[in-house]
Amino acid sequence: MPKLRVHNLAVSIDGYVAGPDQSLENPLGVGGMGLHEWAFATRTGHRMQDTDGGDEGLDDELLAQGDVGIGATIMGRNMFGPVRGPWGGDQWTGWWGENPPYHHPVFVLTHYPHPSITMQGGTTFHFVDDGIEAALDRAKDAAEGADVRIGGGASTVQQYLRAGLIDEMHLAVVPILLGGGERLFDHLDGGPDGYECVEFVSSPGVAHVRFRRAPK
Amino acid sequence: MPKLRVHNLAVSIDGYVAGPDQSLENPLGVGGMGLHEWAFATRTGHRMQDTDGGDEGLDDELLAQGDVGIGATIMGRNMFGPVRGPWGGDQWTGWWGENPPYHHPVFVLTHYPHPSITMQGGTTFHFVDDGIEAALDRAKDAAEGADVRIGGGASTVQQYLRAGLIDEMHLAVVPILLGGGERLFDHLDGGPDGYECVEFVSSPGVAHVRFRRAPK
């Protein structure tokens, strides 16, 4: 059975996946970049930015694992871009340049229809306006038997957690305090019940926790 | 200068220091004991329960460090016991038996006066009903130049964090999800601003993070 997985979701010690005061200039909020420095420092992180070098080791391995066996990604609209409300023009094609680091179909949750966007390197952005289960169905079809990943952000992860649809969730706990922002474990109505920790390993800069939904 | 320190404050991945539905039978809430198993497993944890054995290693070292150089402890009333509102009788003498593992003066924050209670082994419980700063003053006097520790719980830590009075804070991040309960990083009004991570080390079961207030 293909799985729905969350990988490399970076969360601060005080529970935030983005800092306070998110804006176009500061899409991760104040201090939010500090959640991702460990990833950018790795070899996999360098490759995603089309640069050489970067550190090997645990952080790199776990970052890379997030791509293994994934055939499609689902993300929230705010992760795709800063436009809110109706789309207006079609200029915005994501934060990631002409060759996004997905290389597979990406399903963007939105309340407003938008034509698909084909990028270089195998990434196509599709826009789904009829709910998270429809998005999951389309992503599973597109993945052709491979797993589906939830790319983020917090609200999207929460919606799928609340619906009990996430099979595995890997969090990267980063030893910083953000003091505010977007909280991962919020609005869950008991959603995270029934997950057990199946892996807990740490690098000098990150504690990696992998939860799996316990069999019912 | 004597410091105000927090040690071994166990917090779940979803940010709780106690589980949901706290009660007399279940003072740590549902699942809350899972936050403390690492501590009970150590040699220091065994000694606190007057038993031999227990594991050495990182968790044991950090648990033991929480006592080093401490001359007095401050705790919230709910950590001292389950009685709410006026004290009624004087029967309750804490959760810890006749010889509590403090062995120094302990200042309990309360809105209701209560005579001091002298226990075996050097622990005396004093009850402070005129605020957190008064409690800190009294604890500092009693510590005679040594540091003062905040024993917990979450609300007490939050009050001192909000007032900017905590110098060092060691959290033990435990890879479980509690799904609800008492959240550490809440009601802070920016209180945790200005702390930097000065130590981040992990055992197989716990990620230990030590924050220090950055010089202004």
XYZ file of C-alpha atoms in Angstrom:
432
model
C 0.000 0.000 0.000
C 1.419 3.407 -0.921
C 1.932 5.648 2.096
C 1.283 9.275 2.844
C 4.511 10.633 4.363
C 5.833 13.821 5.907
C 9.596 14.365 5.812
C 12.100 16.885 7.096
C 9.437 19.065 8.648
C 11.574 21.428 10.711
C 10.106 22.550 14.005
C 11.575 24.761 16.716
C 11.782 23.693 20.360
C 8.776 25.905 21.051
C 6.814 24.163 18.330
C 6.853 26.520 15.362
C 7.427 25.630 11.703
C 7.630 29.309 10.730
C 8.456 32.389 12.761
C 6.231 35.376 13.506
C 5.353 38.104 10.966
C 5.514 36.122 7.715
C 5.662 38.372 4.653
C 6.721 38.346 1.019
C 10.191 39.511 2.039
C 10.274 37.098 4.953
C 8.199 34.080 3.872
C 9.392 31.962 6.805
C 8.759 34.685 9.375
C 11.269 36.316 11.702
C 13.961 33.774 12.559
C 12.296 31.081 10.478
C 15.352 30.553 8.259
C 17.060 29.180 11.365
C 14.870 26.103 11.019
C 16.431 25.211 7.685
C 20.127 25.967 8.035
C 20.886 22.330 8.857
C 19.271 21.283 5.556
C 21.020 23.891 3.421
C 24.350 22.805 4.906
C 24.020 19.231 3.624
C 25.139 17.748 0.329
C 21.510 17.078 -0.589
C 20.635 20.654 0.310
C 23.434 21.939 -1.902
C 22.244 19.753 -4.770
C 18.725 21.172 -4.415
C 20.257 24.605 -4.905
C 22.365 23.337 -7.848
C 25.635 23.874 -5.989
C 28.429 21.420 -5.191
C 29.710 20.498 -1.770
C 27.799 20.278 1.475
C 28.077 17.999 4.498
C 27.448 14.262 4.481
C 26.248 12.371 7.534
C 22.978 11.888 9.369
C 21.260 15.149 8.425
C 22.132 14.579 4.784
C 20.899 10.984 4.831
C 17.583 11.907 6.377
C 17.063 14.872 4.087
C 17.707 12.603 1.088
C 15.353 9.900 2.431
C 12.512 12.360 2.048
C 12.696 11.880 -1.727
C 13.076 8.123 -1.826
C 10.009 6.322 -3.133
C 7.981 9.504 -3.510
C 5.907 9.856 -6.678
C 3.898 12.998 -5.932
C 3.766 15.877 -3.447
C 0.852 17.743 -1.888
C 1.361 21.240 -0.514
C -0.698 24.116 0.821
C -1.194 27.188 -1.257
C 0.839 29.363 1.118
C 3.801 27.080 0.619
C 3.459 27.491 -3.142
C 3.493 31.255 -3.011
C 2.520 34.504 -1.333
C -0.614 35.236 -3.415
C -3.804 35.185 -1.305
C -7.419 35.159 -2.500
C -8.117 34.943 -6.276
C -5.018 34.203 -8.297
C -5.107 37.269 -10.559
C -2.478 36.683 -13.239
C -0.556 33.475 -13.813
C 2.871 34.992 -13.257
C 3.697 33.194 -10.023
C 5.227 29.738 -10.576
C 6.452 28.913 -7.072
C 9.437 29.879 -4.932
C 11.836 27.451 -6.584
C 12.848 28.913 -9.974
C 12.399 27.244 -13.358
C 13.564 23.797 -12.226
C 11.917 23.087 -8.862
C 13.437 20.342 -6.687
C 10.378 18.063 -6.951
C 10.706 16.421 -10.369
C 7.229 14.887 -10.053
C 3.599 16.086 -9.980
C 2.843 18.540 -7.170
C -0.739 19.129 -6.027
C -1.410 22.556 -4.536
C -4.464 22.913 -2.256
C -6.440 26.042 -3.057
C -9.961 27.417 -2.978
C -9.469 29.068 -6.383
C -9.101 27.194 -9.697
C -5.816 27.645 -11.545
C -4.491 25.927 -14.701
C -1.649 23.470 -14.222
C 1.902 24.773 -14.658
C 4.557 22.590 -16.257
C 8.067 23.424 -15.073
C 11.461 22.112 -16.117
C 12.816 18.870 -14.707
C 9.563 16.940 -14.425
C 7.708 19.126 -11.936
C 4.114 20.010 -12.805
C 2.030 22.077 -10.398
C -1.633 21.050 -10.340
C -4.201 23.048 -8.376
C -6.895 21.200 -6.450
C -9.944 23.135 -5.258
C -12.175 20.286 -4.039
C -10.552 19.288 -0.766
C -7.724 17.319 0.819
C -9.134 13.870 0.037
C -9.559 14.714 -3.644
C -5.975 16.002 -3.654
C -4.764 12.775 -2.059
C -6.661 10.672 -4.614
C -5.178 12.625 -7.502
C -1.698 12.497 -5.984
C -1.938 8.735 -5.474
C -3.003 8.244 -9.087
C -0.151 10.432 -10.256
C 2.358 8.590 -8.043
C 1.529 5.306 -9.825
C 2.121 3.081 -6.808
C 4.847 5.162 -5.178
C 4.280 7.080 -1.932
C 2.849 10.578 -1.637
C 4.532 13.276 0.428
C 2.950 16.206 2.225
C 5.284 19.105 1.517
C 3.767 21.535 4.062
C 3.025 23.938 5.548
C 1.667 23.486 9.037
C -1.976 23.963 8.120
C -1.814 21.330 5.396
C -0.104 18.833 7.709
C -2.726 19.564 10.370
C -5.611 18.945 7.967
C -4.239 15.550 6.953
C -3.331 14.639 10.563
C -6.838 15.552 11.709
C -8.278 13.336 9.000
C -6.047 10.473 10.151
C -4.486 10.145 6.707
C -0.769 10.495 7.445
C 1.107 7.204 7.758
C 4.590 8.449 8.630
C 5.890 11.763 9.863
C 9.540 12.744 10.202
C 10.192 15.911 12.180
C 13.526 17.705 12.416
C 13.560 19.342 15.840
C 15.903 22.326 15.761
C 17.237 23.774 19.050
C 16.003 27.333 18.601
C 13.127 29.302 20.102
C 11.033 31.340 17.654
C 8.693 32.846 20.242
C 5.718 32.876 17.877
C 4.609 32.030 14.361
C 2.937 29.026 12.844
C 2.542 26.167 15.300
C 2.587 22.601 14.017
C 0.682 20.911 16.843
C -2.405 23.067 16.915
C -6.023 22.738 15.780
C -5.698 18.967 15.842
C -8.746 17.805 17.811
C -6.862 14.709 18.908
C -5.466 14.194 15.419
C -1.971 13.129 16.482
C -3.339 10.334 18.676
C -2.161 6.878 17.782
C 1.311 7.700 16.518
C 4.340 5.960 17.962
C 7.961 7.004 17.727
C 9.818 4.505 15.562
C 13.116 6.369 15.203
C 14.907 9.005 17.255
C 18.407 10.005 16.214
C 20.312 13.245 16.563
C 23.077 15.089 14.808
C 24.934 17.900 16.567
C 22.317 20.328 15.267
C 19.020 18.463 14.856
C 16.977 15.803 16.657
C 15.217 13.671 14.075
C 11.997 11.972 15.165
C 10.014 9.597 13.015
C 6.443 8.764 14.010
C 4.357 6.042 12.454
C 0.637 5.540 12.812
C 0.084 2.591 15.122
C -1.993 -0.264 13.666
C -5.589 -0.066 14.892
C 25.908 36.449 40.630
C 23.632 33.588 41.625
C 21.483 32.346 38.734
C 17.877 31.321 38.354
C 17.917 27.959 36.583
C 15.481 25.445 35.120
C 16.659 21.837 34.792
C 15.376 18.580 33.409
C 12.073 20.075 32.358
C 10.662 17.257 30.242
C 8.612 18.300 27.246
C 6.958 16.191 24.547
C 7.557 16.759 20.845
C 4.169 18.480 20.679
C 5.197 20.814 23.481
C 3.492 19.496 26.592
C 4.981 19.123 30.081
C 1.920 17.201 31.286
C -0.708 15.216 29.422
C -4.446 15.917 29.191
C -6.943 15.285 32.028
C -4.702 15.801 35.060
C -6.253 14.415 38.253
C -5.302 13.224 41.714
C -4.954 9.688 40.375
C -3.124 10.920 37.299
C -1.221 14.048 38.375
C 0.830 14.155 35.169
C -2.188 13.686 32.921
C -2.813 10.885 30.444
C 0.503 9.700 29.063
C 2.438 12.239 31.129
C 4.523 9.602 32.904
C 6.106 8.922 29.516
C 7.923 12.239 29.889
C 9.817 11.010 32.936
C 10.723 7.405 32.195
C 14.194 8.443 31.007
C 14.829 10.112 34.387
C 13.545 7.223 36.483
C 15.805 4.869 34.523
C 18.993 6.688 35.565
C 21.204 6.105 38.591
C 20.314 9.574 39.881
C 16.631 8.796 39.371
C 17.000 5.563 41.323
C 18.774 7.390 44.133
C 15.915 9.919 44.318
C 13.592 6.982 44.878
C 16.023 5.461 47.430
C 16.756 2.457 45.242
C 20.071 1.138 43.936
C 21.037 0.666 40.310
C 19.993 2.698 37.306
C 21.769 3.711 34.118
C 24.810 5.955 33.923
C 25.580 8.087 30.900
C 24.339 11.341 29.451
C 20.805 11.331 30.852
C 22.141 10.532 34.306
C 24.797 13.262 34.118
C 22.307 15.908 33.078
C 19.727 14.854 35.623
C 22.399 15.091 38.339
C 23.597 18.500 37.091
C 20.201 19.886 38.000
C 21.169 19.662 41.686
C 24.695 21.024 41.438
C 25.111 24.455 42.980
C 21.428 24.794 43.833
C 20.594 26.234 47.264
C 16.821 26.658 47.013
C 13.896 25.653 44.784
C 10.751 27.515 43.741
C 7.707 25.596 42.576
C 4.087 26.219 41.742
C 1.394 25.119 44.079
C 0.058 22.498 41.648
C 3.449 20.861 41.613
C 3.408 20.701 45.407
C 0.045 18.992 45.548
C -3.474 18.510 44.274
C -5.241 20.817 46.767
C -6.854 23.853 45.066
C -8.296 26.982 46.684
C -7.941 27.441 50.478
C -5.660 24.856 52.069
C -8.147 23.406 54.560
C -6.145 21.082 56.823
C -2.373 20.791 56.931
C -2.255 17.095 56.075
C -0.707 17.412 52.625
C 3.107 17.558 52.728
C 3.948 17.112 49.032
C 4.141 14.181 46.628
C 7.559 13.034 47.785
C 7.113 11.231 51.137
C 8.841 12.115 54.409
C 12.276 12.713 52.894
C 11.755 14.760 49.682
C 14.605 14.813 47.152
C 15.305 18.536 47.609
C 17.341 18.735 50.843
C 17.118 22.532 50.835
C 14.436 25.221 51.287
C 11.579 25.002 48.784
C 9.331 28.002 48.122
C 5.807 27.157 46.990
C 3.863 29.879 45.146
C 0.302 30.177 46.419
C -2.473 32.708 46.885
C -3.302 31.260 50.314
C -1.071 31.522 53.411
C 0.202 28.279 54.877
C 2.710 27.631 57.695
C 6.098 26.256 56.694
C 6.559 22.469 56.802
C 9.868 20.984 57.888
C 10.520 17.582 56.352
C 13.318 15.079 56.874
C 16.630 15.431 55.066
C 16.876 19.216 55.017
C 13.797 20.057 52.943
C 11.536 22.789 54.310
C 8.489 23.896 52.343
C 7.767 27.612 52.652
C 4.619 29.139 51.187
C 4.833 32.510 49.454
C 1.619 34.432 48.788
C 3.015 37.788 47.658
C 4.208 37.037 44.139
C 7.011 35.547 42.075
C 9.541 38.295 42.758
C 9.066 38.013 46.514
C 9.506 34.254 46.200
C 12.713 34.755 44.226
C 14.056 37.195 46.816
C 13.343 34.786 49.635
C 14.798 31.859 47.713
C 17.970 33.809 46.938
C 18.384 34.706 50.602
C 17.859 31.100 51.599
C 20.317 29.869 48.960
C 23.092 31.962 50.555
C 24.951 32.657 47.330
C 24.117 29.416 45.547
C 21.751 29.292 42.543
C 17.973 28.998 42.698
C 16.069 26.437 40.666
C 12.541 26.655 39.290
C 11.071 23.218 39.940
C 7.945 23.691 37.772
C 5.309 23.334 36.582
C 4.661 25.000 33.269
C 2.752 27.967 34.643
C 5.507 28.809 37.120
C 8.184 28.587 34.442
C 6.038 30.786 32.181
C 5.622 33.438 34.864
C 9.376 33.689 35.438
C 10.124 33.560 31.696
C 7.636 36.350 31.062
C 9.298 38.433 33.750
C 12.688 37.827 32.116
C 14.090 36.344 35.316
C 15.322 32.928 34.154
C 19.046 32.778 33.367
C 19.363 29.181 32.183
C 16.848 26.618 31.033
C 17.544 22.954 30.335
C 14.770 21.091 28.538
C 14.617 17.338 28.027
C 12.749 16.819 24.753
C 11.151 13.379 24.766
C 10.048 11.784 21.460
C 6.399 11.234 22.333
C 3.192 13.017 21.352
C 0.756 13.767 24.182
C -1.925 15.375 22.015
C -2.977 17.828 24.715
C -2.273 18.923 28.278
C -0.169 21.655 29.751
C 1.901 23.476 27.168
C 5.245 24.959 28.154
C 5.562 27.627 25.465
C 2.277 29.417 25.931
C 1.102 32.693 27.486
C 4.598 34.111 27.090
C 4.043 37.501 25.436
C 7.488 37.307 23.878
C 9.011 36.043 27.128
C 11.361 33.512 25.563
C 12.965 36.138 23.341
C 16.671 36.596 23.826
C 17.612 33.023 24.712
C 20.313 31.224 22.794
C 21.023 27.524 22.645
C 24.337 26.839 24.375
C 24.168 23.039 24.464
C 22.365 20.410 22.421
C 23.160 16.754 23.099
C 21.074 13.631 22.765
C 20.880 10.194 24.305
C 18.982 7.403 22.540
C 15.820 8.549 24.341
C 16.076 12.285 24.996
C 17.319 15.442 23.266
C 18.748 17.774 25.880
C 18.704 21.482 25.062
C 20.201 24.150 27.243
C 19.238 27.796 26.650
C 20.943 30.775 28.232
C 19.701 34.313 28.301
C 21.797 36.298 25.860
C 23.605 39.320 27.354
C 21.709 42.540 26.573
